[in-house]
GROMACS .gro file of C-alpha atoms in nm:
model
  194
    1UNK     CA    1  12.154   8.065  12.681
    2UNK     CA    2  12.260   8.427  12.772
    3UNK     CA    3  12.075   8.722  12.762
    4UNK     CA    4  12.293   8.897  12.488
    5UNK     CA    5  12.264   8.519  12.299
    6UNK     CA    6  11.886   8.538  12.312
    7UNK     CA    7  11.892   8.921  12.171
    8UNK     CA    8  12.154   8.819  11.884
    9UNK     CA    9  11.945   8.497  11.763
   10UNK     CA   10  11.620   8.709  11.775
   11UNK     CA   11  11.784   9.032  11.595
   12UNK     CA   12  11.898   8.731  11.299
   13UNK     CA   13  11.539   8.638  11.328
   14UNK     CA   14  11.370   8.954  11.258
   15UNK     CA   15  11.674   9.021  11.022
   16UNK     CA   16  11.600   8.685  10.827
   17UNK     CA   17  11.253   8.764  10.857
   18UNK     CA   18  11.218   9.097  10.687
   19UNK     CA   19  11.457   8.963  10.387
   20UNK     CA   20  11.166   8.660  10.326
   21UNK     CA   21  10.908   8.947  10.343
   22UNK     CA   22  11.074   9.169  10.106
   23UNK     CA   23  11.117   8.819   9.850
   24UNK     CA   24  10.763   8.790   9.913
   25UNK     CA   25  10.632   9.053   9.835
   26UNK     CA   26  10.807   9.145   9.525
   27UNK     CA   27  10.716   8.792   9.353
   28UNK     CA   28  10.376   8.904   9.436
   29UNK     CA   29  10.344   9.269   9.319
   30UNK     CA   30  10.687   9.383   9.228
   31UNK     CA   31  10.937   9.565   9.393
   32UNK     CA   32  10.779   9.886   9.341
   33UNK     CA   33  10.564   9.727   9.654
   34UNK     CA   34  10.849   9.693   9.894
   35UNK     CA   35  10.833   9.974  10.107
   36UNK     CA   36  10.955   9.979  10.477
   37UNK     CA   37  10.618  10.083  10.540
   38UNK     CA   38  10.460   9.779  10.395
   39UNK     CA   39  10.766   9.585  10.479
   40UNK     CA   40  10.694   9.689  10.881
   41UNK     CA   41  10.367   9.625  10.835
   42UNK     CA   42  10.367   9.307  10.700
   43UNK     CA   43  10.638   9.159  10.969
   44UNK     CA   44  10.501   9.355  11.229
   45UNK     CA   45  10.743   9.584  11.386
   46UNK     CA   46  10.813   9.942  11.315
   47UNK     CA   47  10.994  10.131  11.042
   48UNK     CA   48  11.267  10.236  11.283
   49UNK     CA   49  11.300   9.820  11.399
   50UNK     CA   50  11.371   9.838  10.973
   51UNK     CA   51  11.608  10.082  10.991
   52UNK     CA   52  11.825   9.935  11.310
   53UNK     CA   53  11.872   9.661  11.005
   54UNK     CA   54  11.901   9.745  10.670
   55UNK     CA   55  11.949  10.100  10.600
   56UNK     CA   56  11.701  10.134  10.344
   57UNK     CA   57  11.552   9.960  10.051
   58UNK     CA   58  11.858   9.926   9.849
   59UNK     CA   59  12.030   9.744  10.165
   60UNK     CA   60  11.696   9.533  10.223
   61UNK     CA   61  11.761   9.452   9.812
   62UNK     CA   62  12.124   9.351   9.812
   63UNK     CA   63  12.007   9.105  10.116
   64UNK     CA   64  11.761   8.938   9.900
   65UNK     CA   65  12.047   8.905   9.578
   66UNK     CA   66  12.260   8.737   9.836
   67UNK     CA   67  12.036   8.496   9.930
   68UNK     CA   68  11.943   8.471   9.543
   69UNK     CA   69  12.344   8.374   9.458
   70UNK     CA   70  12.297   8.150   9.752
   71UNK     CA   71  11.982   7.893   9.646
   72UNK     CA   72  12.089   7.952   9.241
   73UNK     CA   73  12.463   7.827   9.331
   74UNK     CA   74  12.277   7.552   9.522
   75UNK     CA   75  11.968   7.480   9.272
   76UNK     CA   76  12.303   7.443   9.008
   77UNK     CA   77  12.519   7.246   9.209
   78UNK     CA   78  12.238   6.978   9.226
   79UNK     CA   79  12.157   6.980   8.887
   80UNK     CA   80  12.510   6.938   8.794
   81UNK     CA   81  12.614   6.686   8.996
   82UNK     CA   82  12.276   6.468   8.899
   83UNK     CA   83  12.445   6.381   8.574
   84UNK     CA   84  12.752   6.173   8.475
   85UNK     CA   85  12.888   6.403   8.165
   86UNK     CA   86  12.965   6.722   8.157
   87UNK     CA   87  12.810   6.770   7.851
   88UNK     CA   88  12.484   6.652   8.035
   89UNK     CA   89  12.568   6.877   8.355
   90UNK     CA   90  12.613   7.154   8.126
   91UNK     CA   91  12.265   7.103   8.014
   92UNK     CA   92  12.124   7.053   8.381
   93UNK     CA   93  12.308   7.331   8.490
   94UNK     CA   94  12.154   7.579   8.253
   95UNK     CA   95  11.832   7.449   8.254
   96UNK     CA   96  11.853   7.507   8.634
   97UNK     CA   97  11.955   7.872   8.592
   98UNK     CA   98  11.699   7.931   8.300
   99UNK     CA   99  11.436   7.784   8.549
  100UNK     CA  100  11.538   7.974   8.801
  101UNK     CA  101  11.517   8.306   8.632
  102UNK     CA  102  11.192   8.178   8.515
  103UNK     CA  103  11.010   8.095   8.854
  104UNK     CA  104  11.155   8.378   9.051
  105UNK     CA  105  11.135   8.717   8.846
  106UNK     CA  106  11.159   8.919   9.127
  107UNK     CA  107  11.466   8.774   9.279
  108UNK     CA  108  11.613   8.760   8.974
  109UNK     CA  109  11.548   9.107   8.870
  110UNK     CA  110  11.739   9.192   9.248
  111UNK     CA  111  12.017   8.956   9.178
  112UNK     CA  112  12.077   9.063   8.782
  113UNK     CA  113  11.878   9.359   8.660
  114UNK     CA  114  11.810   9.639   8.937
  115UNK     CA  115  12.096   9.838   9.018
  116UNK     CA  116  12.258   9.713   9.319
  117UNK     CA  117  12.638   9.836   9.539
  118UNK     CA  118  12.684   9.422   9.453
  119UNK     CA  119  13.078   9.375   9.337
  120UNK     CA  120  13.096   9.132   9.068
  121UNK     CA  121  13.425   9.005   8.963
  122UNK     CA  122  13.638   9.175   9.194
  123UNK     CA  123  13.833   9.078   9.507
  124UNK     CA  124  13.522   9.186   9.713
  125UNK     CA  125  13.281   8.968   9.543
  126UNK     CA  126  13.066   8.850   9.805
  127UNK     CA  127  13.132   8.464   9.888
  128UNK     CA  128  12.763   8.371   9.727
  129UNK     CA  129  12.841   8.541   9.407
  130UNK     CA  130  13.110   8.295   9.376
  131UNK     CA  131  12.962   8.008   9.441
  132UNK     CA  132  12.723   8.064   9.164
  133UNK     CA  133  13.030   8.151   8.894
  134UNK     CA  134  13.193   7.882   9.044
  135UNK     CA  135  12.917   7.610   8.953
  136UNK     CA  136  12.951   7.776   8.611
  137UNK     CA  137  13.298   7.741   8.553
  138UNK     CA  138  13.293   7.348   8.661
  139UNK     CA  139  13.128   7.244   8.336
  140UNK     CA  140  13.176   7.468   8.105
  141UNK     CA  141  13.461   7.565   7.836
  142UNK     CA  142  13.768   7.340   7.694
  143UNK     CA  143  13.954   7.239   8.021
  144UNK     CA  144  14.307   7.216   7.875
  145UNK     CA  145  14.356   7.599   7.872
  146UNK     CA  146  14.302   7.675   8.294
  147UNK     CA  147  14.324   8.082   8.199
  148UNK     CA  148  14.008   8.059   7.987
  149UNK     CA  149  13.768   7.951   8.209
  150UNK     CA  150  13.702   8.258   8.371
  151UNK     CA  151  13.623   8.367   8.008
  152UNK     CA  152  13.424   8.099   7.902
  153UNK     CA  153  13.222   8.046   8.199
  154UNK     CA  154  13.127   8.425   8.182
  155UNK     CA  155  13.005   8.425   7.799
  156UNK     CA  156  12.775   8.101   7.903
  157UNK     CA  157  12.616   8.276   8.135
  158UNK     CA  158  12.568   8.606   7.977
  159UNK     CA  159  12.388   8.412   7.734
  160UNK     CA  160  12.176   8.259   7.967
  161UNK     CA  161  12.117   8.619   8.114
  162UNK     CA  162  12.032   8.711   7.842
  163UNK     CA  163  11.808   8.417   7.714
  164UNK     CA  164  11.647   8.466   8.077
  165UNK     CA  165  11.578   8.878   8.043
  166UNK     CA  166  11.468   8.834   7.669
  167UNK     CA  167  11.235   8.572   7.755
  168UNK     CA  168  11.052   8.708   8.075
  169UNK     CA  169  11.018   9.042   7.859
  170UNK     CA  170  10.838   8.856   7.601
  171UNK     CA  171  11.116   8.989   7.322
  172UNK     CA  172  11.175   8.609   7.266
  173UNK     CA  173  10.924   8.305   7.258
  174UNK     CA  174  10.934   8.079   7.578
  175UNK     CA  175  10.840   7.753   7.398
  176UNK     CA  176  11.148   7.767   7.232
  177UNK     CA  177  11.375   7.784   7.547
  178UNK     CA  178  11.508   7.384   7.484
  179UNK     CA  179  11.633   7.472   7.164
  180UNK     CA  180  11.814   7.786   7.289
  181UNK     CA  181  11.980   7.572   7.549
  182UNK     CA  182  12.055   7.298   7.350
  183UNK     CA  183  12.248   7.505   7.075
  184UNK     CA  184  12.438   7.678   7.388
  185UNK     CA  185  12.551   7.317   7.505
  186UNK     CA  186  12.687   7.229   7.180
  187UNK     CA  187  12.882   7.568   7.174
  188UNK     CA  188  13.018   7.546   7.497
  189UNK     CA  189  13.032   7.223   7.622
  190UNK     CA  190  13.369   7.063   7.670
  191UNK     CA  191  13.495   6.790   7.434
  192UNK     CA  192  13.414   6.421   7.599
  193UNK     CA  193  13.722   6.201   7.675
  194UNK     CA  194  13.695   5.844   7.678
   0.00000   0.00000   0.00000
């Protein structure tokens, strides 16, 4: 391995390194607690070793929602493709996103609720972003009308975002997250064929 291979795979490191911090962190006291300082700190290198990677905290952010799209398009995708309906991968599915939102408040709050420079729905959607509509649009909606997919796909998971937000702000009771998902299934789940 060459000298200018060694620097690139340890600059990923330390890059890859200081976006598990930041995740870290923020599950544990917020995201008011990622600072570069405490970020530099905490992966031991200085704040201008910080700066050489992410510009500042909103770039050190929009990392983490990356990787967010990336393991909640994956953490769907499994759930999905564990069951033989689509009725029943519907249900999976959401129950995967719900649980997702659930376990990981921080990263979710990066991914959905802070402000971020993210493009959704655009031709510069970042390749992660789609993914995670994509697992979305698989299972959900009537499939003999290809244009309203899109549509149907995004209205499913607004409701989930919003099931997801309304729960983890205590506006809505948790124990009562089945039912919520259950009566989004029968809305939205495509009809059966034999």
């Amino acid at each position: 391995m060459s000298a200018t291979e060694r620097r690139e795979r340890e600059r990923a490191q330390r890059h890859q390194l200081i976006i598990t911090a930041a995740r870290e962190l923020a599950e544990a006291e917020g995201w008011d607690a990622v600072t570069t300082r405490r970020l530099a700190e905490r992966v031991e290198y200085s704040q201008p070793v910080l700066y050489s990677h992410f510009k500042g905290k909103d770039a050190i952010i929009r990392a983490v929602a990356l990787e967010g799209f990336e393991d909640l398009a994956t953490e769907m995708r499994r759930a999905r493709l564990a069951e033989i309906s689509r009725k029943e991968a519907l249900r999976a599915l959401g129950r995967a996103y719900l649980d997702f939102a659930a376990n990981r408040p921080a990263l979710y709050e990066a991914m959905f609720v802070m402000p971020t420079v993210l493009p959704f729905a655009s031709d510069d959607t970042p390749s992660a972003l789609r993914a995670a509509f994509a697992e979305i649009v698989a299972v959900v909606g009537p499939h003999d009308d290809e244009e309203l997919y899109g549509l149907y796909a995004e209205v499913f998971w607004g409701a989930l975002h919003g099931i997801a937000v309304l729960v983890h702000g205590s506006r809505m009771p948790a124990q009562y997250q089945g039912d919520r998902l259950d009566l989004l299934v029968e809305r939205f789940a495509p009809p059966e064929t034999d």
